Amino acid sequence: MTSPPAVDVKELVKRYPKAQVNAVDGISFDVAPGEIFGLLGPNGAGKSTTIGILTTRVRATSGSATVAGRDVIRDGVRARSAFAVVPQRSNLDRSLTPRQNLAFHAAYHGFSRAYRNARADELLEQFGLTEAANKKIDFYSGGMAQRLMIARAMMHEPAVLFLDEPTTGLDPQSRIFLWERVREMRDRGVTVVLTTHDMDEAAEMSDRVGIVDHGRLLALDTPEALTRRLTGQAVLELSVTPAPADDADKLIAALTDVDGVSRGEAVSAGAPALPPAALAALGGGSPPGPPGAPGTDEIKIRLYLDRAPAGLLGPVVAVLDARAATLANVHIGEPSLEDVFIDLTGRGLR
């Protein structure tokens, strides 16, 4: 028998007074027990409002939503004991020790002193904080504070954990440690709903990803399945300075006319210049001019290819030379979750 969803959202709508459009416009999705689910969307897409409804901070206009089988719209008080929220910014009580922060949270949920002490010991060890359990929180690093917030959230053994940008500002070692702990919680049956601006994190951590924009769910699948939706065998990223008489749109149009290029788009500022020898190895491209050379600002262009990139570098560089564009850098890669996101929303995650 299939277990009921840990999170179940049906036709959710949030309309603010005097707003021209709905902040959330009929979103439906479910999250399985023990799943890590990534919810992605640009600022203003409706992602935060959706999470606000699921965590009872925002009242829905219509639709239904349950977390761990509890109705978050009609019975928010009962639902709150079934989930926990870890915000992006620290909200630890700095007047308490780390151990006291954990114990106070469990006491709020009505657990006994014996349980609070045993559970605190367990989580402090799990998150590598035992030796710092009685230190002042002011001396905690960002990574330690984030680990403590997650440990605190788990004190009452919630069925669902909401994480908002959990690794923002953390060094790579702290980020990996946190990822490992989140996976451990997933393996123990905890459902995790993750919001992040880090596409690599979303792809690495999430079992499935939902992409939201303009209040609607645009796509929902595993990161691997989503990237397979993009046609093409590779992605070519060029850091280019167009000629003074040219512009990005015209240059991209010329590049997409190359046989084997299925689509192109400008995505961001370019990268530092390659040495002239490296550019020459690409097939005859001209080295970048000196600082202040004629041309507009450097841009990054992403080309989606429907054939192997090795045979396309020469024709692409030839188009750039013909239009007097300066090539500073080139990168060959596979389509990523970020590419899917930009393809669906027309903008980067920020």
Short mmCIF file of C-alpha atoms in Angstrom, two decimals:
data_model
loop_
_atom_site.label_atom_id
_atom_site.label_comp_id
_atom_site.label_asym_id
_atom_site.label_seq_id
_atom_site.Cartn_x
_atom_site.Cartn_y
_atom_site.Cartn_z
CA MET A 1 0.00 0.00 0.00
CA THR A 2 1.37 3.40 -1.01
CA SER A 3 2.05 5.83 1.83
CA PRO A 4 0.16 9.15 1.68
CA PRO A 5 2.24 12.18 0.65
CA ALA A 6 4.24 13.98 3.34
CA VAL A 7 3.30 17.25 1.63
CA ASP A 8 0.19 17.47 -0.53
CA VAL A 9 -0.70 20.71 -2.34
CA LYS A 10 -3.79 21.06 -4.56
CA GLU A 11 -4.79 24.11 -6.61
CA LEU A 12 -3.20 26.50 -4.13
CA VAL A 13 -3.94 30.19 -4.72
CA LYS A 14 -2.78 33.29 -2.89
CA ARG A 15 -4.13 36.65 -3.97
CA TYR A 16 -3.08 39.79 -2.13
CA PRO A 17 -5.46 42.79 -1.99
CA LYS A 18 -5.05 45.18 -4.94
CA ALA A 19 -2.52 42.86 -6.62
CA GLN A 20 -2.71 42.61 -10.40
CA VAL A 21 -1.82 38.91 -10.46
CA ASN A 22 -1.95 36.01 -8.02
CA ALA A 23 1.23 35.45 -6.00
CA VAL A 24 0.43 31.73 -6.14
CA ASP A 25 -1.75 30.72 -9.07
CA GLY A 26 -3.16 27.21 -8.79
CA ILE A 27 -0.02 25.30 -7.79
CA SER A 28 -0.36 21.53 -7.21
CA PHE A 29 2.34 19.04 -6.21
CA ASP A 30 3.11 16.40 -3.63
CA VAL A 31 6.23 15.28 -1.80
CA ALA A 32 6.76 11.65 -0.81
CA PRO A 33 7.78 10.62 2.71
CA GLY A 34 11.55 10.53 3.03
CA GLU A 35 12.10 12.63 -0.11
CA ILE A 36 14.32 15.68 -0.54
CA PHE A 37 12.28 18.07 -2.65
CA GLY A 38 13.80 21.23 -4.12
CA LEU A 39 11.52 24.19 -4.86
CA LEU A 40 13.20 26.69 -7.18
CA GLY A 41 12.09 30.04 -8.51
CA PRO A 42 13.32 33.59 -9.13
CA ASN A 43 12.53 36.33 -6.63
CA GLY A 44 8.83 37.12 -6.82
CA ALA A 45 7.98 33.79 -8.47
CA GLY A 46 5.67 32.61 -5.69
CA LYS A 47 8.08 30.15 -4.12
CA SER A 48 8.37 31.92 -0.77
CA THR A 49 4.62 32.48 -0.59
CA THR A 50 4.00 28.79 -1.22
CA ILE A 51 6.40 27.83 1.58
CA GLY A 52 4.77 30.49 3.78
CA ILE A 53 1.39 28.80 3.31
CA LEU A 54 2.83 25.33 4.01
CA THR A 55 4.42 26.60 7.24
CA THR A 56 1.24 28.50 8.31
CA ARG A 57 2.84 31.97 8.07
CA VAL A 58 0.67 32.96 5.08
CA ARG A 59 -3.06 32.33 4.69
CA ALA A 60 -4.11 30.86 1.35
CA THR A 61 -6.92 32.40 -0.67
CA SER A 62 -8.10 29.01 -1.90
CA GLY A 63 -6.95 25.46 -2.48
CA SER A 64 -5.76 22.86 0.00
CA ALA A 65 -2.47 21.84 1.56
CA THR A 66 -1.47 19.22 4.10
CA VAL A 67 1.86 18.53 5.80
CA ALA A 68 2.24 15.07 7.37
CA GLY A 69 -1.48 14.61 6.86
CA ARG A 70 -2.40 17.77 8.78
CA ASP A 71 -4.31 20.61 7.20
CA VAL A 72 -2.07 23.69 7.34
CA ILE A 73 -4.87 26.00 6.17
CA ARG A 74 -7.69 24.94 8.49
CA ASP A 75 -5.73 23.56 11.45
CA GLY A 76 -2.39 25.36 11.53
CA VAL A 77 -1.84 24.90 15.27
CA ARG A 78 -1.99 21.11 15.03
CA ALA A 79 0.05 21.10 11.83
CA ARG A 80 2.98 23.01 13.37
CA SER A 81 4.01 20.11 15.58
CA ALA A 82 4.54 17.97 12.48
CA PHE A 83 7.12 20.16 10.76
CA ALA A 84 10.09 22.40 11.46
CA VAL A 85 11.49 25.43 9.63
CA VAL A 86 15.15 26.47 9.40
CA PRO A 87 15.31 30.05 8.09
CA GLN A 88 18.13 31.49 6.02
CA ARG A 89 19.20 33.92 8.75
CA SER A 90 20.10 32.80 12.24
CA ASN A 91 17.36 33.14 14.84
CA LEU A 92 19.22 31.40 17.66
CA ASP A 93 18.77 32.75 21.17
CA ARG A 94 22.23 34.14 21.95
CA SER A 95 21.41 34.47 25.64
CA LEU A 96 21.33 30.66 25.84
CA THR A 97 24.06 28.09 25.26
CA PRO A 98 23.70 25.82 22.23
CA ARG A 99 22.54 22.96 24.46
CA GLN A 100 19.97 25.24 26.11
CA ASN A 101 18.69 26.33 22.68
CA LEU A 102 17.94 22.70 21.88
CA ALA A 103 16.40 21.92 25.27
CA PHE A 104 14.19 25.02 25.21
CA HIS A 105 12.83 24.09 21.78
CA ALA A 106 11.91 20.58 22.97
CA ALA A 107 10.34 21.99 26.15
CA TYR A 108 8.17 24.27 24.01
CA HIS A 109 6.82 21.14 22.31
CA GLY A 110 6.08 19.52 25.67
CA PHE A 111 8.85 16.93 25.95
CA SER A 112 10.18 15.76 29.31
CA ARG A 113 13.52 16.83 30.77
CA ALA A 114 14.93 13.32 30.32
CA TYR A 115 13.95 13.28 26.66
CA ARG A 116 15.31 16.79 26.09
CA ASN A 117 18.72 15.91 27.51
CA ALA A 118 19.02 12.61 25.63
CA ARG A 119 17.82 14.10 22.34
CA ALA A 120 20.16 17.09 22.68
CA ASP A 121 23.13 14.79 23.24
CA GLU A 122 22.17 12.75 20.18
CA LEU A 123 21.81 15.73 17.87
CA LEU A 124 24.87 17.59 19.13
CA GLU A 125 26.92 14.52 18.29
CA GLN A 126 25.23 14.02 14.92
CA PHE A 127 25.98 17.61 13.90
CA GLY A 128 29.52 17.68 15.29
CA LEU A 129 28.79 20.18 18.06
CA THR A 130 29.36 18.16 21.24
CA GLU A 131 32.60 19.90 22.18
CA ALA A 132 31.04 23.32 21.59
CA ALA A 133 27.71 22.53 23.28
CA ASN A 134 28.23 24.97 26.17
CA LYS A 135 30.13 27.73 24.39
CA LYS A 136 28.63 31.10 23.66
CA ILE A 137 26.87 31.20 20.31
CA ASP A 138 28.65 34.47 19.51
CA PHE A 139 31.81 32.40 18.97
CA TYR A 140 30.13 30.02 16.52
CA SER A 141 31.10 30.18 12.85
CA GLY A 142 28.38 30.49 10.23
CA GLY A 143 28.56 26.77 9.52
CA MET A 144 28.29 25.86 13.19
CA ALA A 145 25.30 28.17 13.68
CA GLN A 146 23.54 26.64 10.68
CA ARG A 147 24.16 23.12 11.99
CA LEU A 148 22.81 24.15 15.39
CA MET A 149 19.63 25.59 13.83
CA ILE A 150 18.96 22.32 12.01
CA ALA A 151 19.69 20.33 15.17
CA ARG A 152 17.26 22.54 17.09
CA ALA A 153 14.61 22.04 14.42
CA MET A 154 14.95 18.26 14.75
CA MET A 155 14.53 18.23 18.55
CA HIS A 156 10.80 17.45 18.37
CA GLU A 157 11.31 14.85 15.61
CA PRO A 158 9.28 16.55 12.89
CA ALA A 159 8.08 14.53 9.92
CA VAL A 160 8.87 17.37 7.49
CA LEU A 161 11.78 19.82 7.58
CA PHE A 162 11.73 23.06 5.56
CA LEU A 163 15.20 24.44 4.77
CA ASP A 164 15.57 27.95 3.35
CA GLU A 165 18.93 28.51 1.62
CA PRO A 166 20.68 26.18 4.10
CA THR A 167 24.25 26.60 2.81
CA THR A 168 24.33 30.29 1.86
CA GLY A 169 27.65 31.80 2.93
CA LEU A 170 29.18 28.49 4.04
CA ASP A 171 32.61 27.30 3.01
CA PRO A 172 32.81 24.12 0.85
CA GLN A 173 33.73 21.86 3.78
CA SER A 174 30.78 23.07 5.88
CA ARG A 175 28.47 22.75 2.89
CA ILE A 176 29.46 19.12 2.29
CA PHE A 177 29.08 18.29 5.99
CA LEU A 178 25.58 19.78 5.99
CA TRP A 179 24.61 17.92 2.83
CA GLU A 180 25.67 14.65 4.46
CA ARG A 181 23.57 15.35 7.56
CA VAL A 182 20.52 16.20 5.45
CA ARG A 183 20.89 12.94 3.53
CA GLU A 184 21.13 11.07 6.83
CA MET A 185 17.83 12.63 7.94
CA ARG A 186 16.26 11.66 4.61
CA ASP A 187 17.49 8.09 5.07
CA ARG A 188 15.80 8.03 8.49
CA GLY A 189 12.47 8.95 6.92
CA VAL A 190 12.43 12.73 7.36
CA THR A 191 10.97 14.61 4.41
CA VAL A 192 12.99 17.69 3.43
CA VAL A 193 11.65 20.63 1.41
CA LEU A 194 14.58 22.72 0.22
CA THR A 195 14.61 26.21 -1.28
CA THR A 196 17.91 27.40 -2.69
CA HIS A 197 19.47 29.80 -5.21
CA ASP A 198 22.35 27.35 -5.73
CA MET A 199 21.55 25.21 -8.77
CA ASP A 200 24.43 22.85 -8.06
CA GLU A 201 23.06 22.31 -4.56
CA ALA A 202 19.57 21.67 -5.89
CA ALA A 203 20.85 19.14 -8.42
CA GLU A 204 23.11 17.45 -5.87
CA MET A 205 20.64 17.28 -3.00
CA SER A 206 17.15 16.95 -4.44
CA ASP A 207 15.41 13.72 -5.35
CA ARG A 208 12.96 15.85 -7.33
CA VAL A 209 12.77 19.53 -8.22
CA GLY A 210 9.81 21.82 -8.82
CA ILE A 211 10.40 25.03 -10.80
CA VAL A 212 8.02 27.92 -10.08
CA ASP A 213 7.58 31.22 -11.90
CA HIS A 214 4.74 33.78 -11.96
CA GLY A 215 2.95 31.77 -9.30
CA ARG A 216 2.75 28.60 -11.39
CA LEU A 217 4.58 25.29 -11.36
CA LEU A 218 6.41 25.05 -14.70
CA ALA A 219 8.14 21.70 -14.26
CA LEU A 220 8.43 18.88 -11.74
CA ASP A 221 10.79 15.92 -12.06
CA THR A 222 14.16 14.57 -11.03
CA PRO A 223 17.13 16.84 -11.87
CA GLU A 224 18.36 14.22 -14.35
CA ALA A 225 15.01 13.99 -16.14
CA LEU A 226 14.70 17.77 -16.31
CA THR A 227 18.11 18.19 -17.94
CA ARG A 228 17.23 15.52 -20.50
CA ARG A 229 14.38 17.75 -21.67
CA LEU A 230 16.86 20.11 -23.30
CA THR A 231 17.68 19.13 -26.82
CA GLY A 232 21.33 19.01 -27.77
CA GLN A 233 24.42 17.09 -26.80
CA ALA A 234 26.43 19.90 -25.25
CA VAL A 235 26.49 23.53 -24.20
CA LEU A 236 29.09 26.01 -25.39
CA GLU A 237 29.62 29.10 -23.24
CA LEU A 238 31.47 32.05 -24.77
CA SER A 239 32.68 35.20 -23.06
CA VAL A 240 32.57 37.75 -25.84
CA THR A 241 32.87 41.50 -26.43
CA PRO A 242 30.75 42.43 -29.48
CA ALA A 243 32.07 44.95 -31.99
CA PRO A 244 30.93 48.60 -31.49
CA ALA A 245 28.46 48.37 -34.36
CA ASP A 246 27.05 45.06 -33.15
CA ASP A 247 24.93 44.05 -30.17
CA ALA A 248 24.21 40.86 -28.25
CA ASP A 249 20.95 40.01 -30.04
CA LYS A 250 22.47 40.35 -33.51
CA LEU A 251 25.55 38.39 -32.52
CA ILE A 252 23.50 35.56 -30.99
CA ALA A 253 21.31 35.43 -34.10
CA ALA A 254 24.43 35.02 -36.26
CA LEU A 255 25.82 32.30 -33.99
CA THR A 256 22.56 30.33 -34.00
CA ASP A 257 22.71 30.29 -37.80
CA VAL A 258 25.75 28.01 -37.52
CA ASP A 259 24.78 24.49 -38.55
CA GLY A 260 24.71 22.39 -35.38
CA VAL A 261 23.71 25.23 -33.02
CA SER A 262 20.08 24.75 -31.98
CA ARG A 263 19.64 27.79 -29.75
CA GLY A 264 21.57 30.65 -28.14
CA GLU A 265 21.07 33.14 -25.34
CA ALA A 266 22.92 35.81 -23.37
CA VAL A 267 23.18 34.76 -19.74
CA SER A 268 25.59 37.03 -17.82
CA ALA A 269 28.82 38.97 -17.81
CA GLY A 270 31.84 37.25 -19.25
CA ALA A 271 34.92 35.72 -17.65
CA PRO A 272 38.61 36.70 -17.61
CA ALA A 273 40.44 36.48 -20.90
CA LEU A 274 42.26 33.38 -22.10
CA PRO A 275 45.90 33.62 -23.19
CA PRO A 276 46.31 34.25 -26.95
CA ALA A 277 47.85 30.79 -27.43
CA ALA A 278 44.80 29.12 -25.91
CA LEU A 279 42.48 31.07 -28.17
CA ALA A 280 44.56 30.22 -31.21
CA ALA A 281 44.19 26.53 -30.33
CA LEU A 282 40.42 26.88 -30.70
CA GLY A 283 40.73 27.23 -34.42
CA GLY A 284 42.07 30.62 -35.34
CA GLY A 285 40.17 32.99 -33.06
CA SER A 286 41.69 36.38 -32.56
CA PRO A 287 43.17 37.07 -29.13
CA PRO A 288 41.39 39.69 -27.01
CA GLY A 289 42.42 43.26 -27.46
CA PRO A 290 44.05 45.33 -24.75
CA PRO A 291 41.97 46.85 -21.93
CA GLY A 292 39.82 49.64 -23.28
CA ALA A 293 39.79 48.27 -26.83
CA PRO A 294 36.76 49.31 -28.92
CA GLY A 295 33.63 47.30 -28.23
CA THR A 296 30.72 47.05 -25.87
CA ASP A 297 30.70 45.36 -22.47
CA GLU A 298 31.71 41.73 -22.34
CA ILE A 299 28.81 39.27 -22.26
CA LYS A 300 28.47 35.54 -21.76
CA ILE A 301 26.64 33.69 -24.51
CA ARG A 302 25.38 30.15 -24.10
CA LEU A 303 24.93 28.05 -27.24
CA TYR A 304 23.01 24.76 -27.20
CA LEU A 305 24.46 22.26 -29.65
CA ASP A 306 22.81 19.29 -31.32
CA ARG A 307 26.09 17.67 -32.27
CA ALA A 308 29.55 17.14 -30.80
CA PRO A 309 31.20 20.50 -29.98
CA ALA A 310 34.66 19.70 -31.39
CA GLY A 311 33.54 20.30 -34.98
CA LEU A 312 31.66 23.50 -34.14
CA LEU A 313 34.35 25.53 -32.44
CA GLY A 314 35.92 26.56 -35.75
CA PRO A 315 32.67 27.77 -37.37
CA VAL A 316 31.64 29.61 -34.18
CA VAL A 317 35.00 31.38 -33.94
CA ALA A 318 34.77 32.24 -37.65
CA VAL A 319 31.43 34.02 -37.04
CA LEU A 320 32.98 35.98 -34.18
CA ASP A 321 35.94 36.99 -36.35
CA ALA A 322 33.65 38.00 -39.21
CA ARG A 323 31.72 40.29 -36.87
CA ALA A 324 34.89 41.68 -35.24
CA ALA A 325 33.84 40.28 -31.84
CA THR A 326 36.52 39.61 -29.24
CA LEU A 327 36.50 36.14 -27.66
CA ALA A 328 37.83 36.07 -24.10
CA ASN A 329 36.91 32.60 -22.88
CA VAL A 330 35.14 29.41 -23.90
CA HIS A 331 33.73 26.52 -21.89
CA ILE A 332 32.22 23.23 -23.05
CA GLY A 333 29.75 21.44 -20.80
CA GLU A 334 26.61 19.34 -20.58
CA PRO A 335 23.15 20.92 -20.08
CA SER A 336 22.61 21.63 -16.40
CA LEU A 337 19.69 22.30 -14.10
CA GLU A 338 20.48 26.01 -14.47
CA ASP A 339 20.06 25.67 -18.23
CA VAL A 340 16.66 24.07 -17.67
CA PHE A 341 15.69 26.87 -15.31
CA ILE A 342 16.68 29.60 -17.76
CA ASP A 343 14.95 27.76 -20.60
CA LEU A 344 11.68 27.61 -18.63
CA THR A 345 11.71 31.05 -16.99
CA GLY A 346 13.79 33.12 -19.37
CA ARG A 347 15.89 34.42 -16.46
CA GLY A 348 18.52 33.28 -14.02
CA LEU A 349 17.92 32.36 -10.40
CA ARG A 350 18.80 35.29 -8.16
#
